[in-house]
């Protein structure tokens, strides 16, 4: 696992964006695995800025998001579909039909999970997966105890994750109780993984990831089994590591 220490959120975002832009320019039909949340917002800002300034093209790029809330439609401003349009897709030249996000309102969620796996497989897999990390070590919405072999599935969200995400909703009661997420096995199939972490709130998780052992109670530790993982973390996120 390669660790890049950066000063702050801004530098983390810039370096991650530069890495992604380089790959996209070199491989026209690159498959990007994307995340939502506070962590990748800065990366998306820099991707948009670069697209506006240098016209890096996303016309042949395909994207696969990690997850979506169950019961929240793509038009809802709390959906991850909406988040991605707001922060990235509406500002670059990617065709909407090249952007894949699981549907949280499918009438058959089990089937939706199988179809999503199939879509990723049919496109030859994800080349680069961008990840944030939960304070409890979750990746995607794979909470502690999830099998490292898991594929796309429906998960009940833990109280701590619902609390952490409550800031986006009018009240905690309105935070969905379930989500659809790619599995840890799905994430590990990506050819390359870029995990980003910024701020003190992530320090314990990053320390456990970098010092720790493989443990299904700490989902991010599954990344220790992957050959090509880069962690870009800022000083605060690394503050408990040394
Ligand atoms: C989001 C996702 C989650 C987040 C994690 C960290 O698509 O899959 O695993 O990456 O909850 O969230 P932030 O970045 O908001 O701290």
XYZ file of C-alpha atoms in Angstrom, residues 44-212:
169
model
C -14.546 16.691 -8.612
C -13.984 20.441 -8.341
C -10.501 20.011 -9.837
C -11.725 17.628 -12.566
C -14.335 20.208 -13.602
C -11.795 23.043 -13.492
C -9.393 21.061 -15.677
C -12.167 20.175 -18.120
C -13.112 23.850 -18.444
C -9.527 24.992 -18.846
C -8.013 22.249 -20.994
C -11.061 20.390 -22.400
C -9.961 16.974 -21.131
C -12.670 14.814 -22.688
C -14.899 12.330 -20.879
C -16.929 11.344 -23.934
C -15.608 7.782 -23.971
C -15.272 7.448 -20.181
C -17.681 5.290 -18.185
C -18.305 5.755 -14.476
C -19.661 3.381 -11.849
C -20.669 4.768 -8.467
C -20.301 2.786 -5.292
C -23.697 3.198 -3.771
C -27.127 4.784 -3.415
C -29.719 5.088 -0.656
C -32.702 2.758 -0.812
C -36.006 4.589 -1.270
C -34.461 7.815 -2.600
C -35.107 8.561 -6.282
C -32.511 9.908 -8.704
C -34.271 13.313 -8.689
C -34.222 13.703 -4.898
C -31.597 16.232 -3.817
C -30.372 13.755 -1.167
C -29.726 11.037 -3.741
C -26.219 10.164 -4.808
C -27.443 10.466 -8.412
C -28.171 14.129 -7.690
C -24.857 14.621 -5.899
C -22.933 13.301 -8.889
C -24.806 15.493 -11.378
C -24.283 18.560 -9.171
C -20.618 18.031 -8.470
C -19.357 16.395 -11.651
C -21.542 15.066 -14.440
C -23.344 18.334 -15.302
C -20.022 20.117 -15.708
C -18.068 17.746 -17.950
C -18.824 16.258 -21.380
C -19.654 12.736 -20.165
C -22.807 11.312 -21.816
C -25.452 10.609 -19.151
C -25.783 7.039 -20.431
C -22.130 6.394 -19.567
C -22.734 7.100 -15.865
C -23.907 4.145 -13.812
C -25.266 4.378 -10.265
C -27.344 1.660 -8.595
C -31.048 2.490 -8.403
C -32.375 2.715 -4.854
C -35.966 2.711 -6.060
C -35.917 -0.370 -8.266
C -39.008 -2.524 -7.716
C -36.712 -5.533 -7.487
C -33.644 -4.517 -5.511
C -32.117 -8.005 -5.541
C -32.243 -8.009 -9.335
C -30.831 -4.473 -9.421
C -27.801 -5.725 -7.454
C -27.200 -8.567 -9.930
C -27.653 -6.244 -12.923
C -25.203 -3.727 -11.504
C -22.532 -6.399 -11.040
C -23.216 -7.596 -14.578
C -22.881 -4.068 -16.006
C -19.471 -3.621 -14.384
C -18.367 -7.035 -15.653
C -19.615 -6.422 -19.211
C -17.593 -3.210 -19.357
C -14.437 -5.075 -18.432
C -14.300 -3.949 -14.781
C -13.318 -0.726 -13.057
C -9.852 0.617 -13.894
C -9.553 3.050 -11.001
C -11.781 3.094 -7.916
C -11.908 6.279 -5.867
C -12.769 5.644 -2.200
C -13.457 7.590 0.954
C -13.412 5.857 4.324
C -16.000 5.853 7.108
C -14.958 6.501 10.700
C -15.780 2.857 11.403
C -13.706 1.735 8.411
C -16.571 1.260 5.994
C -15.879 1.466 2.275
C -18.837 2.026 0.005
C -21.628 1.209 2.440
C -19.931 -2.010 3.496
C -20.205 -1.822 7.251
C -18.116 -3.780 9.801
C -18.724 -7.510 9.517
C -19.271 -7.514 5.730
C -17.577 -10.406 3.969
C -14.510 -9.466 1.952
C -16.029 -11.598 -0.836
C -19.330 -9.673 -0.912
C -20.788 -8.454 -4.198
C -23.372 -5.687 -4.797
C -26.006 -6.013 -2.071
C -28.569 -4.239 0.116
C -27.354 -3.174 3.547
C -28.957 -1.816 6.682
C -27.025 1.318 7.692
C -25.501 1.395 11.147
C -26.525 4.066 13.626
C -23.059 5.684 13.402
C -23.233 5.968 9.603
C -26.785 7.360 9.738
C -25.626 9.918 12.315
C -22.587 10.872 10.206
C -24.867 11.400 7.165
C -27.639 13.194 9.085
C -26.013 16.534 8.239
C -27.417 16.237 4.712
C -31.022 15.612 5.863
C -33.553 17.779 7.777
C -33.472 15.296 10.682
C -31.896 11.909 11.539
C -35.316 10.222 11.150
C -35.208 11.089 7.456
C -31.833 9.429 6.840
C -32.619 6.215 4.942
C -32.198 2.978 6.872
C -30.845 0.957 3.929
C -28.549 1.416 0.973
C -27.493 -0.514 -2.099
C -23.722 -0.833 -2.333
C -21.151 -2.631 -4.409
C -19.523 -5.318 -2.298
C -16.002 -5.466 -0.935
C -15.255 -8.204 -3.485
C -16.506 -5.868 -6.226
C -14.221 -3.078 -4.989
C -11.246 -5.438 -4.785
C -11.766 -6.409 -8.453
C -10.851 -2.838 -9.499
C -7.456 -2.694 -11.151
C -6.333 0.241 -9.041
C -7.715 1.862 -5.863
C -7.231 5.413 -4.639
C -8.381 5.971 -1.047
C -8.593 9.531 0.224
C -8.772 10.719 3.818
C -8.773 14.204 5.282
C -9.272 15.543 8.773
C -9.026 14.408 12.388
C -12.297 12.485 12.200
C -10.544 9.969 9.918
C -7.330 9.666 11.964
C -8.376 6.588 13.920
C -9.570 4.749 10.834
C -6.395 5.580 8.897
C -4.190 4.534 11.803
C -6.045 1.211 12.022
C -5.790 0.716 8.258
C -2.053 1.411 8.083
C -1.019 -0.325 11.291
C -3.688 -2.950 11.510
